[in-house]
mmCIF file of C-alpha atoms in Angstrom:
data_model
loop_
_atom_site.group_PDB
_atom_site.id
_atom_site.type_symbol
_atom_site.label_atom_id
_atom_site.label_comp_id
_atom_site.label_asym_id
_atom_site.label_seq_id
_atom_site.Cartn_x
_atom_site.Cartn_y
_atom_site.Cartn_z
ATOM 1 C CA GLU A 73 0.626 0.070 -0.071
ATOM 2 C CA THR A 74 1.880 3.259 -1.307
ATOM 3 C CA GLY A 75 -1.485 5.707 0.182
ATOM 4 C CA VAL A 76 -2.811 6.103 -2.747
ATOM 5 C CA THR A 77 -5.526 4.849 -3.212
ATOM 6 C CA GLN A 78 -6.911 3.828 -7.140
ATOM 7 C CA THR A 79 -10.637 1.689 -6.950
ATOM 8 C CA PRO A 80 -11.349 -0.088 -8.669
ATOM 9 C CA ARG A 81 -8.458 -2.143 -10.038
ATOM 10 C CA HIS A 82 -10.092 -4.023 -13.352
ATOM 11 C CA LEU A 83 -12.869 -2.123 -15.241
ATOM 12 C CA VAL A 84 -15.132 -3.439 -17.946
ATOM 13 C CA MET A 85 -16.727 -1.076 -19.901
ATOM 14 C CA GLY A 86 -18.850 -1.073 -22.860
ATOM 15 C CA MET A 87 -18.550 2.001 -24.806
ATOM 16 C CA THR A 88 -21.946 3.116 -24.299
ATOM 17 C CA ASN A 89 -21.077 3.346 -20.609
ATOM 18 C CA LYS A 90 -20.853 5.850 -17.853
ATOM 19 C CA LYS A 91 -18.291 5.249 -15.321
ATOM 20 C CA SER A 92 -15.593 6.516 -12.170
ATOM 21 C CA LEU A 93 -12.900 6.181 -11.462
ATOM 22 C CA LYS A 94 -11.762 6.338 -7.962
ATOM 23 C CA CYS A 95 -8.580 7.888 -6.251
ATOM 24 C CA GLU A 96 -7.875 8.731 -2.767
ATOM 25 C CA GLN A 97 -5.355 10.495 -0.614
ATOM 26 C CA HIS A 98 -4.391 10.489 3.086
ATOM 27 C CA LEU A 99 -0.570 11.131 2.837
ATOM 28 C CA GLY A 100 -1.443 15.466 3.107
ATOM 29 C CA HIS A 101 -0.330 16.070 -0.814
ATOM 30 C CA ASN A 102 -1.702 18.517 -3.035
ATOM 31 C CA ALA A 103 -1.762 17.921 -5.739
ATOM 32 C CA MET A 104 -3.213 15.410 -7.383
ATOM 33 C CA TYR A 105 -2.534 14.184 -11.103
ATOM 34 C CA TRP A 106 -3.918 11.316 -13.170
ATOM 35 C CA TYR A 107 -2.035 9.481 -16.303
ATOM 36 C CA LYS A 108 -3.093 7.130 -19.173
ATOM 37 C CA GLN A 109 -0.464 4.673 -19.089
ATOM 38 C CA SER A 110 -0.723 2.718 -22.501
ATOM 39 C CA ALA A 111 0.813 -0.702 -24.320
ATOM 40 C CA LYS A 112 3.960 0.395 -25.738
ATOM 41 C CA LYS A 113 3.555 4.484 -25.255
ATOM 42 C CA PRO A 114 4.954 6.969 -22.628
ATOM 43 C CA LEU A 115 3.210 7.738 -19.211
ATOM 44 C CA GLU A 116 0.663 10.694 -20.551
ATOM 45 C CA LEU A 117 0.206 12.872 -17.998
ATOM 46 C CA MET A 118 -3.923 13.436 -18.656
ATOM 47 C CA PHE A 119 -4.814 16.403 -15.724
ATOM 48 C CA VAL A 120 -3.284 17.944 -12.231
ATOM 49 C CA TYR A 121 -5.204 18.918 -9.642
ATOM 50 C CA ASN A 122 -2.449 21.542 -7.706
ATOM 51 C CA PHE A 123 -4.878 22.906 -4.418
ATOM 52 C CA LYS A 124 -8.736 21.408 -5.739
ATOM 53 C CA GLU A 125 -7.548 23.790 -9.147
ATOM 54 C CA GLN A 126 -7.254 22.174 -12.130
ATOM 55 C CA THR A 127 -4.048 23.714 -13.213
ATOM 56 C CA GLU A 128 -3.384 21.490 -16.470
ATOM 57 C CA ASN A 129 -5.989 20.079 -19.279
ATOM 58 C CA ASN A 130 -3.643 18.077 -21.725
ATOM 59 C CA SER A 131 -6.168 18.120 -24.538
ATOM 60 C CA VAL A 132 -7.862 15.528 -22.966
ATOM 61 C CA PRO A 133 -11.111 14.671 -24.997
ATOM 62 C CA SER A 134 -13.747 15.699 -23.583
ATOM 63 C CA ARG A 135 -15.640 12.014 -22.572
ATOM 64 C CA PHE A 136 -12.883 12.008 -20.084
ATOM 65 C CA SER A 137 -13.870 14.302 -17.363
ATOM 66 C CA PRO A 138 -11.996 14.878 -14.142
ATOM 67 C CA GLU A 139 -13.171 15.905 -10.528
ATOM 68 C CA CYS A 140 -11.336 16.754 -7.732
ATOM 69 C CA PRO A 141 -13.790 18.245 -4.574
ATOM 70 C CA ASN A 142 -10.897 18.056 -2.013
ATOM 71 C CA SER A 143 -7.624 17.273 -1.951
ATOM 72 C CA SER A 144 -7.808 14.035 -0.849
ATOM 73 C CA HIS A 145 -9.505 12.753 -3.731
ATOM 74 C CA LEU A 146 -9.362 12.728 -7.405
ATOM 75 C CA PHE A 147 -12.263 11.206 -9.618
ATOM 76 C CA LEU A 148 -12.362 10.488 -13.232
ATOM 77 C CA HIS A 149 -15.605 10.086 -14.389
ATOM 78 C CA LEU A 150 -15.994 7.882 -18.248
ATOM 79 C CA HIS A 151 -18.337 8.352 -21.183
ATOM 80 C CA THR A 152 -18.815 7.580 -24.483
ATOM 81 C CA LEU A 153 -15.176 5.731 -24.076
ATOM 82 C CA GLN A 154 -13.114 4.486 -27.339
ATOM 83 C CA PRO A 155 -12.064 1.123 -27.674
ATOM 84 C CA GLU A 156 -8.264 2.864 -27.711
ATOM 85 C CA ASP A 157 -9.171 4.250 -24.499
ATOM 86 C CA SER A 158 -8.356 0.715 -23.074
ATOM 87 C CA ALA A 159 -5.076 1.471 -20.509
ATOM 88 C CA LEU A 160 -3.986 2.082 -17.179
ATOM 89 C CA TYR A 161 -4.751 4.513 -15.533
ATOM 90 C CA LEU A 162 -2.867 5.635 -12.927
ATOM 91 C CA CYS A 163 -3.577 8.482 -9.969
ATOM 92 C CA ALA A 164 -0.814 10.285 -7.771
ATOM 93 C CA SER A 165 -0.050 12.941 -5.564
ATOM 94 C CA SER A 166 2.490 15.247 -4.432
ATOM 95 C CA PRO A 167 3.100 17.863 -2.079
ATOM 96 C CA GLU A 168 2.098 21.098 -3.961
ATOM 97 C CA SER A 169 5.623 22.659 -2.481
ATOM 98 C CA THR A 170 8.242 20.326 -2.465
ATOM 99 C CA VAL A 171 8.154 18.772 -5.700
ATOM 100 C CA SER A 172 12.099 17.662 -5.633
ATOM 101 C CA TYR A 173 10.024 14.616 -2.855
ATOM 102 C CA GLY A 174 8.087 13.206 -6.562
ATOM 103 C CA TYR A 175 4.880 11.889 -6.985
ATOM 104 C CA THR A 176 3.288 9.177 -5.281
ATOM 105 C CA PHE A 177 1.284 6.627 -7.392
ATOM 106 C CA GLY A 178 -1.460 4.013 -6.839
ATOM 107 C CA SER A 179 -1.480 0.388 -8.370
ATOM 108 C CA GLY A 180 -3.993 1.683 -11.186
ATOM 109 C CA THR A 181 -6.913 1.077 -12.459
ATOM 110 C CA ARG A 182 -6.675 -1.975 -15.402
ATOM 111 C CA LEU A 183 -9.642 -0.393 -17.848
ATOM 112 C CA THR A 184 -10.779 -2.201 -21.076
ATOM 113 C CA VAL A 185 -13.738 -0.926 -22.975
ATOM 114 C CA VAL A 186 -16.073 -3.079 -25.423
ATOM 115 C CA GLY B 277 10.937 21.629 -22.873
ATOM 116 C CA ASP B 278 11.895 19.683 -20.499
ATOM 117 C CA SER B 279 12.019 15.868 -21.600
ATOM 118 C CA VAL B 280 13.651 12.809 -20.951
ATOM 119 C CA THR B 281 15.103 10.367 -22.741
ATOM 120 C CA GLN B 282 15.916 7.110 -22.259
ATOM 121 C CA MET B 283 18.317 3.547 -23.398
ATOM 122 C CA GLU B 284 15.708 1.202 -25.188
ATOM 123 C CA GLY B 285 14.932 -2.051 -24.198
ATOM 124 C CA PRO B 286 14.229 -4.371 -23.837
ATOM 125 C CA VAL B 287 17.025 -5.435 -21.280
ATOM 126 C CA THR B 288 17.360 -8.970 -20.789
ATOM 127 C CA LEU B 289 20.378 -10.572 -18.263
ATOM 128 C CA SER B 290 21.369 -12.881 -16.549
ATOM 129 C CA GLU B 291 20.619 -13.461 -12.564
ATOM 130 C CA GLU B 292 24.087 -11.967 -10.767
ATOM 131 C CA ALA B 293 24.435 -9.487 -14.473
ATOM 132 C CA PHE B 294 25.274 -5.859 -13.438
ATOM 133 C CA LEU B 295 23.131 -3.079 -14.862
ATOM 134 C CA THR B 296 23.024 -0.631 -16.935
ATOM 135 C CA ILE B 297 19.888 1.426 -17.952
ATOM 136 C CA ASN B 298 21.200 4.677 -19.898
ATOM 137 C CA CYS B 299 18.879 8.336 -19.160
ATOM 138 C CA THR B 300 20.031 12.231 -20.348
ATOM 139 C CA TYR B 301 16.872 14.672 -19.337
ATOM 140 C CA THR B 302 17.173 18.598 -20.471
ATOM 141 C CA ALA B 303 16.064 20.861 -18.352
ATOM 142 C CA THR B 304 15.651 24.557 -17.855
ATOM 143 C CA GLY B 305 16.747 25.521 -14.638
ATOM 144 C CA TYR B 306 17.938 22.609 -11.965
ATOM 145 C CA PRO B 307 15.831 19.738 -11.594
ATOM 146 C CA SER B 308 15.176 17.500 -9.245
ATOM 147 C CA LEU B 309 15.710 13.552 -10.782
ATOM 148 C CA PHE B 310 14.432 10.245 -10.354
ATOM 149 C CA TRP B 311 13.917 6.485 -11.150
ATOM 150 C CA TYR B 312 10.582 4.576 -10.911
ATOM 151 C CA VAL B 313 10.125 1.472 -11.066
ATOM 152 C CA GLN B 314 7.151 0.006 -12.119
ATOM 153 C CA TYR B 315 6.522 -4.576 -11.458
ATOM 154 C CA PRO B 316 4.156 -6.011 -13.668
ATOM 155 C CA GLY B 317 0.295 -4.969 -12.203
ATOM 156 C CA GLU B 318 1.535 -2.547 -10.285
ATOM 157 C CA GLY B 319 1.162 1.021 -10.629
ATOM 158 C CA LEU B 320 5.369 2.925 -10.032
ATOM 159 C CA GLN B 321 6.751 3.129 -7.243
ATOM 160 C CA LEU B 322 9.605 5.306 -6.549
ATOM 161 C CA LEU B 323 13.003 3.835 -6.043
ATOM 162 C CA LEU B 324 15.883 6.570 -6.322
ATOM 163 C CA LYS B 325 16.022 10.205 -6.378
ATOM 164 C CA ALA B 326 18.803 13.026 -6.553
ATOM 165 C CA THR B 327 17.948 16.682 -5.998
ATOM 166 C CA LYS B 328 20.971 18.143 -7.011
ATOM 167 C CA ALA B 329 24.861 18.226 -9.264
ATOM 168 C CA ASP B 330 27.015 14.916 -8.373
ATOM 169 C CA ASP B 331 24.097 14.243 -5.322
ATOM 170 C CA LYS B 332 23.794 10.004 -5.388
ATOM 171 C CA GLY B 333 20.409 8.225 -4.873
ATOM 172 C CA SER B 334 20.806 4.572 -3.854
ATOM 173 C CA ASN B 335 18.103 1.614 -3.281
ATOM 174 C CA LYS B 336 17.827 -1.625 -3.209
ATOM 175 C CA GLY B 337 21.648 -2.383 -4.141
ATOM 176 C CA PHE B 338 20.496 0.750 -7.433
ATOM 177 C CA GLU B 339 22.353 3.441 -7.741
ATOM 178 C CA ALA B 340 22.410 6.832 -9.601
ATOM 179 C CA THR B 341 24.622 9.924 -10.008
ATOM 180 C CA TYR B 342 23.413 12.955 -10.730
ATOM 181 C CA ARG B 343 26.050 14.556 -13.131
ATOM 182 C CA LYS B 344 25.048 18.258 -14.827
ATOM 183 C CA GLU B 345 27.859 18.470 -17.366
ATOM 184 C CA THR B 346 27.330 15.929 -19.451
ATOM 185 C CA THR B 347 23.322 15.716 -18.286
ATOM 186 C CA SER B 348 22.743 12.562 -17.618
ATOM 187 C CA PHE B 349 21.653 10.000 -14.675
ATOM 188 C CA HIS B 350 22.085 6.755 -15.788
ATOM 189 C CA LEU B 351 20.186 3.486 -13.176
ATOM 190 C CA GLU B 352 23.493 0.984 -12.408
ATOM 191 C CA LYS B 353 22.901 -2.290 -10.302
ATOM 192 C CA GLY B 354 26.328 -4.691 -9.615
ATOM 193 C CA SER B 355 24.051 -7.626 -9.775
ATOM 194 C CA VAL B 356 20.691 -8.650 -10.653
ATOM 195 C CA GLN B 357 18.038 -11.088 -8.693
ATOM 196 C CA VAL B 358 15.111 -12.279 -11.345
ATOM 197 C CA SER B 359 13.228 -10.351 -8.800
ATOM 198 C CA ASP B 360 14.451 -7.296 -9.912
ATOM 199 C CA SER B 361 11.675 -7.551 -13.216
ATOM 200 C CA ALA B 362 10.925 -5.302 -13.818
ATOM 201 C CA VAL B 363 9.852 -1.199 -16.670
ATOM 202 C CA TYR B 364 11.802 1.460 -15.634
ATOM 203 C CA PHE B 365 11.371 4.969 -15.406
ATOM 204 C CA CYS B 366 13.722 7.362 -15.547
ATOM 205 C CA ALA B 367 11.488 11.031 -14.959
ATOM 206 C CA LEU B 368 13.138 14.849 -13.776
ATOM 207 C CA SER B 369 10.892 17.271 -12.363
ATOM 208 C CA GLY B 370 10.864 21.127 -11.773
ATOM 209 C CA GLY B 371 13.542 22.396 -14.134
ATOM 210 C CA GLY B 372 10.810 24.857 -16.291
ATOM 211 C CA SER B 373 7.938 23.234 -14.493
ATOM 212 C CA ASN B 374 6.459 23.697 -11.073
ATOM 213 C CA TYR B 375 5.747 20.051 -10.150
ATOM 214 C CA LYS B 376 5.095 18.202 -13.342
ATOM 215 C CA LEU B 377 7.519 15.197 -13.580
ATOM 216 C CA THR B 378 8.391 13.925 -16.786
ATOM 217 C CA PHE B 379 8.760 10.524 -17.748
ATOM 218 C CA GLY B 380 11.480 8.517 -19.697
ATOM 219 C CA LYS B 381 9.807 6.400 -22.608
ATOM 220 C CA GLY B 382 10.329 3.552 -19.819
ATOM 221 C CA THR B 383 12.289 0.356 -20.402
ATOM 222 C CA LEU B 384 11.604 -3.284 -19.836
ATOM 223 C CA LEU B 385 13.786 -5.599 -18.454
ATOM 224 C CA THR B 386 14.269 -9.230 -17.603
ATOM 225 C CA VAL B 387 15.601 -11.058 -15.380
ATOM 226 C CA ASN B 388 16.057 -14.373 -15.800
ATOM 227 C CA PRO B 389 17.937 -17.749 -13.294
#
């Protein structure tokens, strides 16, 4: 257990479904991140939240909708996904101003879109 | 912008062999440097880090030295084990980005008994 918990660990959804991924940390960190990890591709930063405010959206399609209700929780709402969205979705957190400590990652949600 | 280049894999070694995974970076300012490891089916775990030039990060027998003159942060281990089989990611933070980590593409290491 790293201190960042992601649920569910595995998710299979149809292209017309709506689902949400959840990330939770109680490390006292103020920045949270969503990354996408696809086979044979580099890690792709999707969203960055700092003190609950979205500070970066890396041209992510609108079928992915993040939500950060407080500094401890981060959600990724999914709707009308495509098969190419199948990937491992990783959540991470870091102290906002102490970037030299790096990130703490969750174990990820393995998403399969059918 | 900031970038990280690490050697292409996969790397396949026999147990007890010496490991080097090369990593070079481009960044403005003075970044911090990291190595992360990802075991099969898991997220990324911080392996080691260095925050300033000439610092050496070390953990679990792995080492990497922050070389500002060559903009490198190569990962080494003197004697690998089967349990070291994983994907290794070099990353940097700071530099031109406030708190964003920039990752390399990852290097798959397979250690055979």
